[in-house]
Short mmCIF file of C-alpha atoms in Angstrom, two decimals:
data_model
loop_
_atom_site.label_atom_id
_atom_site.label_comp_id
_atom_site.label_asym_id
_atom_site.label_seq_id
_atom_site.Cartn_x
_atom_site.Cartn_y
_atom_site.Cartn_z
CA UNK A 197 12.99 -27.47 1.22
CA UNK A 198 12.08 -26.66 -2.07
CA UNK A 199 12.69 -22.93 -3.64
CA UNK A 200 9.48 -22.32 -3.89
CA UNK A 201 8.32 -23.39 -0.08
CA UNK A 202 11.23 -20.97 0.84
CA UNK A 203 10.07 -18.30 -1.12
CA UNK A 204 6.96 -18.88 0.37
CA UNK A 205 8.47 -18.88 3.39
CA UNK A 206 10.55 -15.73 3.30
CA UNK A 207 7.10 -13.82 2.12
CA UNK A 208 4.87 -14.84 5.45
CA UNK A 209 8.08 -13.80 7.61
CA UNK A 210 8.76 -10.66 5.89
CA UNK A 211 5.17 -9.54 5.41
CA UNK A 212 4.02 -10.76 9.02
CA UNK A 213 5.00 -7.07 10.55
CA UNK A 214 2.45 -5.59 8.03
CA UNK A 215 -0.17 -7.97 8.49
CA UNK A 216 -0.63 -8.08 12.47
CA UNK A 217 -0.09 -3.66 12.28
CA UNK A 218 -3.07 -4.22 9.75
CA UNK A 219 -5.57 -6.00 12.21
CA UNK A 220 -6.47 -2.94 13.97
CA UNK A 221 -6.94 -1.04 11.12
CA UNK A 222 -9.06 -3.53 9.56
CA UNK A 223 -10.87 -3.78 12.92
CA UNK A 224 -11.55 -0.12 13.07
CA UNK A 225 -12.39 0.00 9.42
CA UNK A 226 -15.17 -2.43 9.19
CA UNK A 227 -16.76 -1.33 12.87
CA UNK A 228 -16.70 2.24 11.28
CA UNK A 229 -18.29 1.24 7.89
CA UNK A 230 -21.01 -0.58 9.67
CA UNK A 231 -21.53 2.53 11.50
CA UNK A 232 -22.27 4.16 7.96
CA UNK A 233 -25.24 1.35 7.34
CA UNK A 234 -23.62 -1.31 5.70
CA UNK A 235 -23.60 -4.94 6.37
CA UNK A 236 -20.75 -7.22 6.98
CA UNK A 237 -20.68 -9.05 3.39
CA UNK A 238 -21.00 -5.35 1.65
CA UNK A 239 -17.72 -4.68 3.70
CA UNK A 240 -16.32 -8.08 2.67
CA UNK A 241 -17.15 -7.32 -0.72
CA UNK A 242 -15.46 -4.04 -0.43
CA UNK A 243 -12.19 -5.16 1.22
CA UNK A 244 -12.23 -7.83 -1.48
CA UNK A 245 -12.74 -6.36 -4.81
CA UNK A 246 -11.03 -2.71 -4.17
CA UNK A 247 -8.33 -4.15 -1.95
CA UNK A 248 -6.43 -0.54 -1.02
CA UNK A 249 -6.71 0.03 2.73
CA UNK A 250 -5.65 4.18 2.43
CA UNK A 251 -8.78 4.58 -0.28
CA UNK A 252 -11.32 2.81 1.73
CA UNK A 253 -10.32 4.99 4.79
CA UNK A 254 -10.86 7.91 2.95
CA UNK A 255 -14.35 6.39 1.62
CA UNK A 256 -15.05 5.87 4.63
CA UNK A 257 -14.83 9.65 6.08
CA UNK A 258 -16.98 10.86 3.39
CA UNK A 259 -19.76 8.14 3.33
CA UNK A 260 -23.11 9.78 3.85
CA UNK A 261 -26.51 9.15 1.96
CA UNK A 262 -26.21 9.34 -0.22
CA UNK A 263 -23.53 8.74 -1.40
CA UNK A 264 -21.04 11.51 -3.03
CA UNK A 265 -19.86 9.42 -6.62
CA UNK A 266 -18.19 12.69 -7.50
CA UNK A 267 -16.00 13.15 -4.27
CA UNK A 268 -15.18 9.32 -3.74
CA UNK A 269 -14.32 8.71 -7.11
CA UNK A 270 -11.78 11.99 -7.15
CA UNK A 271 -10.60 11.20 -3.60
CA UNK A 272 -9.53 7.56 -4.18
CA UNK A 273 -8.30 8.12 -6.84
CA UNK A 274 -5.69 10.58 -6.00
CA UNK A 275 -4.86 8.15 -3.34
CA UNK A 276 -4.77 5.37 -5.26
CA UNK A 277 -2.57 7.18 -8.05
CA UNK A 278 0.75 5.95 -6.34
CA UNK A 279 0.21 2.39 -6.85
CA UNK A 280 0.66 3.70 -10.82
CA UNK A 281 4.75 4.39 -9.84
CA UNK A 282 4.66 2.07 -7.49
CA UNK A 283 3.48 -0.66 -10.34
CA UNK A 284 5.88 0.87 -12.82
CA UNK A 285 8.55 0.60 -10.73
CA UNK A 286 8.29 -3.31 -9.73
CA UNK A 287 7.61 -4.50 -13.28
CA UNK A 288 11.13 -4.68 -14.83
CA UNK A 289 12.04 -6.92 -11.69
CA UNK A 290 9.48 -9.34 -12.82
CA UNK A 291 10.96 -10.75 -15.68
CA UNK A 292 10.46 -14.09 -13.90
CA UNK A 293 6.93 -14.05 -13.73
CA UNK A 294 4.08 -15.59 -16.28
CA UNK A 295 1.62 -13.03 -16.92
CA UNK A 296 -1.09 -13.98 -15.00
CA UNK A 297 1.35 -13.85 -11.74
CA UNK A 298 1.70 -10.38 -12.68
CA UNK A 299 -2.01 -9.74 -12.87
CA UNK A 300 -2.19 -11.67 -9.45
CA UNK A 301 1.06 -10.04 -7.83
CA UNK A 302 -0.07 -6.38 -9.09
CA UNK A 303 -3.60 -6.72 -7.91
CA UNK A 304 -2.83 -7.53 -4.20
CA UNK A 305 0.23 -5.02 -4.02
CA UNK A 306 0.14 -2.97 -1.30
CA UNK A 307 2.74 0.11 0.11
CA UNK A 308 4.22 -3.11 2.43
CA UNK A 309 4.57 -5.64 0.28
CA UNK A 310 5.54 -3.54 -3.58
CA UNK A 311 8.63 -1.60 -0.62
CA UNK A 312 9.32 -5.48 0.81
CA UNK A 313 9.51 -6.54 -2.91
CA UNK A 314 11.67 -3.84 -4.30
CA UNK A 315 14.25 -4.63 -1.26
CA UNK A 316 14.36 -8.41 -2.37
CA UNK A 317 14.99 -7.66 -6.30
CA UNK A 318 17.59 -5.50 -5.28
CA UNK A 319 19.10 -8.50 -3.71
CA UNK A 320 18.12 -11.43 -6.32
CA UNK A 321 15.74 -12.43 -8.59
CA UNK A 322 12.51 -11.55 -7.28
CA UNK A 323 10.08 -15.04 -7.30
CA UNK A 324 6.64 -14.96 -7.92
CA UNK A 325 6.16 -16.88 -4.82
CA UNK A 326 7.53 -14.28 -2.88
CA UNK A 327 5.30 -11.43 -3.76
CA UNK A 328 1.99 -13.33 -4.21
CA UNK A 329 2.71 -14.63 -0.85
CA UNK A 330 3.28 -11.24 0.53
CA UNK A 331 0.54 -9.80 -0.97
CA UNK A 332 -2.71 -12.42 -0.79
CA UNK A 333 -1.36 -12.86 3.04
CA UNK A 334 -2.09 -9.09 3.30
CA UNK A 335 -5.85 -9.76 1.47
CA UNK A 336 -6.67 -12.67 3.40
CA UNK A 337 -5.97 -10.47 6.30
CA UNK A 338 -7.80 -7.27 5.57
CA UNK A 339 -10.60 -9.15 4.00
CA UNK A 340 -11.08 -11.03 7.29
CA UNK A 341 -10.12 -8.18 10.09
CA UNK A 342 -12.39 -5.58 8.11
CA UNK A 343 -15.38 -8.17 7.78
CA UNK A 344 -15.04 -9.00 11.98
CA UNK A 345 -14.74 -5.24 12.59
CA UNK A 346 -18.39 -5.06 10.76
CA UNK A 347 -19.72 -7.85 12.86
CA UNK A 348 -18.81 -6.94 16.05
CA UNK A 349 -19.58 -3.29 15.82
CA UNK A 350 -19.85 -1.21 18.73
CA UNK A 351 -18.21 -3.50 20.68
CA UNK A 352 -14.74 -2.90 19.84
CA UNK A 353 -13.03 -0.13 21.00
CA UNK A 354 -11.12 2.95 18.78
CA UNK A 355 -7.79 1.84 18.14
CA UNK A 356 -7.00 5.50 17.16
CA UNK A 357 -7.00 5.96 20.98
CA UNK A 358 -3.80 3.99 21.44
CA UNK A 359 -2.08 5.23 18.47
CA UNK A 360 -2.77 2.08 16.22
CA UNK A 361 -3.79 4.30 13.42
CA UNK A 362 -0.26 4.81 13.19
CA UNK A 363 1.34 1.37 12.74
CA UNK A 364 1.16 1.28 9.04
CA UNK A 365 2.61 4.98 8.58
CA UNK A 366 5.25 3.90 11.16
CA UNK A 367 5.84 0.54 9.51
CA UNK A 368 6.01 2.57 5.67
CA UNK A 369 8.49 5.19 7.03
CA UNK A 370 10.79 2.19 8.42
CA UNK A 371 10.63 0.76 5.13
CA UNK A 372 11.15 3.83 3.15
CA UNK A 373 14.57 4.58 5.54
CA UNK A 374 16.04 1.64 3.92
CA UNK A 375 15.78 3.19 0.40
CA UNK A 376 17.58 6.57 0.82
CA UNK A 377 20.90 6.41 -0.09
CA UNK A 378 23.21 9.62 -0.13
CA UNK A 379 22.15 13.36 -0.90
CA UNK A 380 20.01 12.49 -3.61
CA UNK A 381 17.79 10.58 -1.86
CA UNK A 382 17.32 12.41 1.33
CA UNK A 383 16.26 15.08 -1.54
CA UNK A 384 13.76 13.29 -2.97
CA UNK A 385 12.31 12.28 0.37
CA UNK A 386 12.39 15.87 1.97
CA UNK A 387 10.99 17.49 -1.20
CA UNK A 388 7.51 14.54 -1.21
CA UNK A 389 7.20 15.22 2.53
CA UNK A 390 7.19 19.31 2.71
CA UNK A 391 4.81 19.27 -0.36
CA UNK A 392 2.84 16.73 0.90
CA UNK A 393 2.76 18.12 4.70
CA UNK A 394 2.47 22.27 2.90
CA UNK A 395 -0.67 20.43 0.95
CA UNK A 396 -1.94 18.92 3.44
CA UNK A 397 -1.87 22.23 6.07
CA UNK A 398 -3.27 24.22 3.40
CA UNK A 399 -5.40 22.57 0.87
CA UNK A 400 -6.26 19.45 2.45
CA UNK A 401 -6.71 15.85 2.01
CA UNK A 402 -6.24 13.39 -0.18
CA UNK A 403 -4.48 16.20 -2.33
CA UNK A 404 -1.55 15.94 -0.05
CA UNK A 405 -0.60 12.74 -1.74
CA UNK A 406 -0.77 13.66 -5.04
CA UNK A 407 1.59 16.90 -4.16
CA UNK A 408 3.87 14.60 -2.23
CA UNK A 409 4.29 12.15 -5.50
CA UNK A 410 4.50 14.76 -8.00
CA UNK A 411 6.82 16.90 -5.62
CA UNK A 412 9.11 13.42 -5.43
CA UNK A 413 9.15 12.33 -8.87
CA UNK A 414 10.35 16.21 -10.27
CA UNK A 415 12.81 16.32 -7.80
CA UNK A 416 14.39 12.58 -8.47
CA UNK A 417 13.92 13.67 -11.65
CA UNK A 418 16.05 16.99 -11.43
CA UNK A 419 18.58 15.23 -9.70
CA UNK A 420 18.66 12.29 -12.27
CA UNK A 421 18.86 14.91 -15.42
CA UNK A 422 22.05 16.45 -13.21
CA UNK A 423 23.82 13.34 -12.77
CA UNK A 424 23.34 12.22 -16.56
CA UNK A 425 24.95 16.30 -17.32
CA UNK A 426 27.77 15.58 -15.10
CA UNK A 427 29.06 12.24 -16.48
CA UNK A 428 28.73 13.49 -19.62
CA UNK A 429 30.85 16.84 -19.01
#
């Protein structure tokens, strides 16, 4: 087997968690944006071109006609503003990629597959293979859930019922666990999640994310500025 078939490969197997907790999402999605008066190919069209399942669910709860430009635009994105760190943070580990695999890679990058792809460079070179694999495995799969969840409608059931609103959250936290490392990151993580959850109690969403991020990046930013102090003392 050639490198590249095995870093496509090791992209379907690592990414496959993501994608099957994303089918009942993308069920529930496009049943619930039919419910707001679109039609199937608008919801293809949607999943396609703005590709960022956490913005579209937020759309989603504030769809009414017509439609609030003003609110949508703010709410997604706030949302949306992570994949700016997120994106900052993979690019020096793609010094092996031509630049329209980083176009490619960056558009399709999701929470899943930017976490699954820091893990790997930390590990080796990280292949373009890998993370375009990762990442149009996770389109082709919301495209196509979100797009049957508009056809079929009423007929499906709420997921939210049984929890499966959950998976990805669940999924994210596993992935985050495998970042912290000492003090300083159990810091960082418990300083994003009170702001976020204090935010969230009394403000509301999406703000919550932006307080979580901003309350994150001070901290490993404090913490960063201390170390630098210390080695130099």
């Amino acid at each position: 087997m050639t490198v590249g078939l095995r870093e496509v490969r090791d992209g379907l197997r690592d990414i496959a968690p993501a994608a099957i907790a994303a089918i009942p999402i993308g069920l529930l999605f496009g049943a619930l944006m039919a419910s707001k008066g679109l039609t199937p190919a608008e919801v293809a069209l949607m999943s396609g071109f703005v590709c960022a399942g956490g913005a579209q669910l937020a759309a989603v709860e504030l769809w009414v006609h017509p439609a609030p430009i003003l609110a949508l635009a703010v709410s997604t994105a706030l949302i949306d503003a992570r994949h700016v760190l997120m994106s900052t943070s993979l690019a020096r580990r793609t010094e092996a990629f031509a630049w329209w695999q980083k176009m490619l890679g960056f558009y399709v990058m999701s929470d899943e597959n930017w976490a699954l792809g820091e893990r790997r460079a930390a590990e080796r070179t990280l292949a373009p293979a890998y993370f375009i694999t990762m990442g149009a495995t996770l389109w082709i799969n919301w495209v196509t859930t979100t797009t049957l969840g508009a056809i079929g409608g009423a007929m499906l059931g709420d997921p939210r019922l049984y929890g499966a609103d959950f998976a990805f959250t669940a999924l994210f936290i596993g992935l985050a666990a495998a970042f912290v490392r000492g003090p300083g990151g159990m810091a960082v993580v418990a300083a994003s999640g009170l702001a976020s959850a204090a935010t969230y109690v009394s403000v509301g969403a999406p703000w919550h994310v932006a307080a979580g991020a901003a309350a994150g990046v001070a901290t490993a930013w404090a913490l960063a500025g201390a170390d630098e102090e210390e080695a130099l003392a």
